[in-house]
Amino acid sequence: MSVTDELLTGAAEYATRFDSGDLPLPPARRVAVVACMDARLDPQALLGLSVGDAHVIRNAGGAVTEDVVRSLAISQRLLGTREIVLVHHTDCGMLTFTDDEFRQAVEADTGIRPPWAAEAFAELEADVRQSVARVVASPFIPHRDAVRGFVYDVTTGALSEVG
Amino acid sequence: MSVTDELLTGAAEYATRFDSGDLPLPPARRVAVVACMDARLDPQALLGLSVGDAHVIRNAGGAVTEDVVRSLAISQRLLGTREIVLVHHTDCGMLTFTDDEFRQAVEADTGIRPPWAAEAFAELEADVRQSVARVVASPFIPHRDAVRGFVYDVTTGALSEVG
């Protein structure tokens, strides 16, 4: 039995106790969260979000890439969100390599150099500021006056703002 | 009090009951989930995932964009995941407009045409197949033999595989 099959068993149980089938498409709390994909980070649980409350956007590092700008533009322009919360975390895999190392390893294995940067970073708080700065600089995100960045500590569960 | 401030109150409570501070960086169940950012979809709850189990990647539509390929490449190459689960859902915002309409609206409002496609789609199951096909076609994702796509029904909580 694959892990995916095991997850489907969980999904079947979820449906039996499901009771929130009448929620509207726009997020109730008008906030979009951008967080790392890390397995130890559960943004909904961490931030006390209920089903229907917020858009949650996640990728490797929680980096504000072009695709995150796309998602935030859609979130704000079409679905009414107004605030943005960025969450990076301690012990992030993106701290363990450089973009050049990653690109060279991929090219060595596949013969093809990725046309994108891996978005690795060397200093956690600086990368949170980088992500905030990218949001604030984007002309495609209409509402940029409530954008705040945080670091989640995977060993204590604490969330700290990066000023 | 902003919504973000309210979420910080939730985060402070989360830390007081936190008890999973010793989990390793690689996801325990070696699976990566790619899902839409929709507020009504909680991938961890839906799939019965515990903290530490899986990478969760999310964007507008759950589209397999270049940034998702980047995240999956890092997930598999550096952090040991092997299976990929793609989750789109009914009543998706991406079904309500076209890429051309979005691009023209952004250009009308900002004077700048986005250099990226919005990734809107007209048919839900076809877009799940499109996402699976993009994963399978990527030379940068090492393990592509366990990639399955699903539609989540936001009114019933049921998850259905797209064959």
XYZ file of C-alpha atoms in Angstrom:
326
model
C 0.000 0.000 0.000
C 1.505 3.334 -1.044
C 1.589 6.376 1.236
C -0.865 8.010 -1.180
C -3.306 5.139 -0.608
C -2.946 5.618 3.143
C -3.738 9.327 2.734
C -6.884 8.409 0.789
C -8.091 6.415 3.788
C -7.639 9.582 5.845
C -9.545 11.599 3.245
C -12.474 9.161 3.313
C -12.700 9.596 7.087
C -12.479 13.390 6.718
C -15.522 13.386 4.418
C -17.619 11.439 6.934
C -17.215 14.146 9.588
C -17.269 17.109 7.154
C -19.706 19.880 8.108
C -18.517 23.059 6.381
C -19.950 22.632 2.897
C -21.610 26.027 2.683
C -18.597 28.351 2.901
C -18.158 31.075 0.262
C -15.160 31.257 -2.084
C -13.614 34.504 -0.674
C -11.586 33.965 2.534
C -13.582 35.102 5.570
C -10.676 36.815 7.330
C -9.352 38.466 4.163
C -5.761 37.404 4.753
C -3.239 35.472 2.651
C -0.452 33.509 4.307
C 2.792 32.731 2.452
C 4.773 29.985 4.198
C 7.465 27.413 3.605
C 6.392 23.908 2.510
C 8.274 22.412 5.508
C 6.541 19.375 6.990
C 6.902 20.666 10.550
C 4.970 23.854 9.798
C 1.150 23.716 9.811
C 0.108 27.300 9.049
C -3.601 26.754 9.738
C -2.958 25.203 13.159
C -0.207 27.694 14.014
C -2.273 30.772 13.201
C -5.581 29.450 14.525
C -7.163 29.501 11.068
C -10.436 27.682 10.471
C -11.521 26.213 7.152
C -12.656 29.155 5.011
C -10.551 31.795 6.772
C -7.474 32.454 4.629
C -5.564 31.702 1.472
C -2.451 29.663 2.205
C 0.382 29.801 -0.328
C 3.427 27.570 0.236
C 6.641 26.678 -1.565
C 10.245 25.743 -0.821
C 11.455 28.431 1.570
C 8.320 30.543 1.596
C 10.123 32.639 -1.013
C 8.173 35.405 -2.748
C 8.704 34.167 -6.285
C 6.849 35.233 -9.420
C 4.356 32.429 -8.755
C 3.657 33.783 -5.267
C 3.122 37.253 -6.756
C 0.667 35.642 -9.200
C -1.185 33.938 -6.344
C -1.266 37.099 -4.200
C -2.496 39.179 -7.150
C -5.367 36.730 -7.697
C -6.051 36.536 -3.950
C -6.378 40.301 -3.562
C -7.833 41.326 -6.930
C -10.446 38.587 -7.292
C -11.056 37.230 -3.807
C -10.800 40.238 -1.520
C -7.837 39.547 0.769
C -6.133 42.610 2.248
C -3.397 41.486 4.666
C -0.339 39.310 3.974
C 1.518 37.184 6.535
C 4.901 35.681 5.557
C 6.243 32.733 7.574
C 9.779 31.352 7.313
C 11.196 28.995 9.954
C 14.317 27.819 11.773
C 16.255 24.762 10.509
C 15.026 25.426 6.946
C 16.419 23.182 4.225
C 17.067 26.297 2.133
C 19.855 27.248 4.567
C 21.817 24.069 3.752
C 22.955 24.737 0.183
C 23.542 27.523 -2.339
C 21.763 28.217 -5.609
C 24.974 27.491 -7.513
C 25.481 24.143 -5.776
C 21.911 23.109 -6.493
C 22.080 24.140 -10.143
C 25.362 22.301 -10.662
C 24.065 19.142 -8.983
C 20.930 19.110 -11.134
C 22.967 19.691 -14.276
C 25.393 16.904 -13.312
C 22.511 14.454 -12.805
C 20.221 15.399 -15.686
C 22.404 17.184 -18.217
C 20.068 20.172 -18.012
C 20.766 23.351 -16.037
C 17.569 24.626 -14.370
C 16.481 28.011 -15.790
C 15.296 29.041 -12.290
C 17.139 29.872 -9.076
C 16.626 27.448 -6.177
C 16.013 30.438 -3.832
C 18.416 29.172 -1.162
C 19.460 31.671 1.495
C 22.226 32.067 4.057
C 20.528 34.190 6.731
C 16.997 33.555 7.871
C 15.840 36.986 9.029
C 17.439 38.669 6.015
C 15.437 36.357 3.770
C 12.201 37.275 5.537
C 13.018 40.931 4.857
C 13.818 40.000 1.245
C 10.385 38.395 0.911
C 8.597 41.393 2.443
C 10.549 43.699 0.128
C 9.536 41.678 -2.931
C 5.849 41.955 -2.015
C 6.106 45.678 -1.364
C 7.913 46.181 -4.699
C 5.326 44.372 -6.826
C 2.988 46.536 -8.902
C 0.702 43.511 -9.359
C -0.309 43.256 -5.680
C -2.839 46.051 -5.019
C -2.733 46.134 -1.175
C 0.766 46.330 0.301
C 0.204 48.317 3.496
C -0.326 45.276 5.755
C 2.565 42.917 4.978
C 4.418 41.393 7.928
C 7.145 38.767 8.110
C 7.782 36.145 10.805
C 10.119 33.318 11.785
C 8.600 30.145 13.224
C 10.818 28.179 15.602
C 10.325 24.470 14.812
C 11.785 23.424 18.177
C 9.591 25.638 20.419
C 6.514 26.374 18.290
C 7.027 30.116 18.813
C 6.424 32.714 16.091
C 8.603 35.867 16.115
C 8.140 38.973 13.999
C 11.029 40.210 11.874
C 11.108 43.988 12.082
C -6.713 45.296 15.869
C -5.694 43.853 12.496
C -6.458 40.294 11.432
C -2.707 39.654 11.554
C -2.666 40.694 15.223
C -5.531 38.280 15.886
C -3.563 35.475 14.224
C -0.588 36.257 16.480
C -2.800 35.640 19.495
C -3.574 32.227 18.010
C 0.126 31.583 17.444
C 0.972 32.417 21.045
C -1.592 29.850 22.188
C -0.219 27.279 19.735
C 3.260 27.604 21.273
C 1.932 26.939 24.784
C 0.590 23.522 23.781
C 3.408 22.675 21.317
C 4.997 19.258 21.859
C 6.635 18.242 18.563
C 9.948 20.109 18.754
C 12.177 17.126 17.998
C 11.050 16.253 14.471
C 13.663 15.884 11.718
C 13.764 18.062 8.603
C 12.879 15.331 6.030
C 9.138 14.560 5.860
C 8.368 11.288 7.681
C 5.947 9.949 5.072
C 8.097 10.961 2.110
C 5.257 12.600 0.225
C 4.752 16.078 -1.245
C 1.260 17.510 -1.677
C 0.551 20.219 -4.267
C -2.797 21.923 -3.605
C -4.745 25.077 -4.348
C -4.437 27.974 -1.877
C -8.258 27.981 -1.456
C -9.377 28.851 2.076
C -11.840 25.943 2.203
C -9.122 23.355 1.582
C -6.992 22.205 4.534
C -4.640 19.614 3.008
C -3.213 18.426 6.340
C -6.664 17.823 7.845
C -8.077 16.368 4.628
C -5.267 13.838 4.145
C -4.796 13.002 7.821
C -1.278 14.440 7.874
C 0.449 15.066 11.183
C 3.095 17.712 11.776
C 6.314 16.384 10.222
C 4.648 14.068 7.693
C 4.704 15.819 4.313
C 5.740 18.819 2.286
C 2.742 20.948 1.356
C 3.069 23.234 -1.662
C 0.176 25.563 -2.485
C -0.623 28.322 -4.972
C -3.548 29.775 -6.896
C -5.169 26.789 -8.595
C -2.690 24.153 -7.437
C -1.084 24.668 -10.845
C 2.238 22.965 -11.519
C 4.184 26.094 -12.350
C 7.955 26.495 -12.577
C 7.976 27.397 -8.875
C 6.195 24.153 -8.010
C 8.750 22.228 -10.078
C 11.472 24.038 -8.106
C 9.830 23.083 -4.811
C 9.299 19.450 -5.869
C 12.891 19.177 -7.097
C 14.161 20.389 -3.702
C 11.666 18.160 -1.875
C 12.805 15.017 -3.664
C 16.500 15.705 -4.259
C 17.371 17.104 -0.836
C 14.656 15.928 1.531
C 13.784 12.432 0.343
C 10.142 12.606 -0.748
C 9.051 10.020 -3.323
C 5.305 10.368 -3.935
C 3.353 13.395 -5.208
C -0.333 14.111 -4.547
C -2.025 16.901 -6.538
C -5.283 18.400 -5.204
C -7.557 20.727 -7.155
C -11.127 21.438 -6.005
C -14.660 22.294 -7.087
C -15.823 25.946 -7.197
C -12.238 27.095 -7.808
C -11.716 30.804 -8.458
C -9.503 29.885 -11.401
C -12.624 28.684 -13.255
C -14.172 32.167 -13.175
C -11.917 34.107 -15.557
C -9.458 33.652 -18.407
C -5.745 34.434 -18.530
C -6.402 37.124 -21.141
C -9.100 38.797 -19.033
C -6.841 38.823 -15.986
C -3.857 40.195 -17.876
C -5.952 42.950 -19.469
C -7.509 43.940 -16.110
C -4.099 44.169 -14.449
C -2.725 46.206 -17.335
C -5.747 48.526 -17.240
C -5.277 49.131 -13.498
C -1.500 49.340 -13.260
C -0.258 50.176 -16.744
C 1.905 47.043 -16.656
C 1.051 43.758 -18.365
C 2.066 40.796 -16.155
C 4.851 38.729 -17.737
C 3.251 35.556 -16.316
C 0.044 33.672 -17.121
C -2.637 33.667 -14.422
C -3.064 29.863 -14.918
C -6.864 30.071 -15.127
C -8.638 27.000 -16.490
C -12.025 26.132 -17.967
C -12.375 22.449 -17.059
C -11.417 21.111 -13.653
C -10.493 17.495 -14.382
C -8.599 18.491 -17.528
C -6.517 20.863 -15.426
C -5.679 18.111 -12.934
C -4.448 16.020 -15.879
C -2.495 19.058 -17.120
C -0.800 19.334 -13.722
C 0.063 15.618 -13.599
C 1.429 15.858 -17.152
C 3.642 18.807 -16.205
C 5.159 16.874 -13.296
C 5.750 13.793 -15.426
C 7.368 15.918 -18.156
C 9.863 17.661 -15.859
C 13.475 16.467 -16.021
C 14.140 18.258 -12.714
C 11.877 15.991 -10.619
C 13.740 12.688 -10.102
C 10.821 10.463 -8.988
C 7.781 10.612 -11.252
C 6.342 7.094 -10.955
C 3.960 7.906 -8.073
C 2.108 11.058 -9.141
C -1.659 11.104 -8.685
C -4.216 13.865 -9.166
C -7.463 14.497 -7.276
C -10.469 16.804 -7.084
C -11.717 17.863 -3.651
C -15.419 18.689 -3.424
C -15.756 21.758 -1.180
C -19.471 21.067 -0.583
C -19.179 17.413 0.528
C -15.570 17.090 1.715
C -15.023 14.144 -0.643
C -11.790 13.568 -2.578
C -12.008 11.904 -6.015
C -9.143 10.639 -8.132
C -8.807 11.883 -11.705
C -7.795 8.933 -13.893
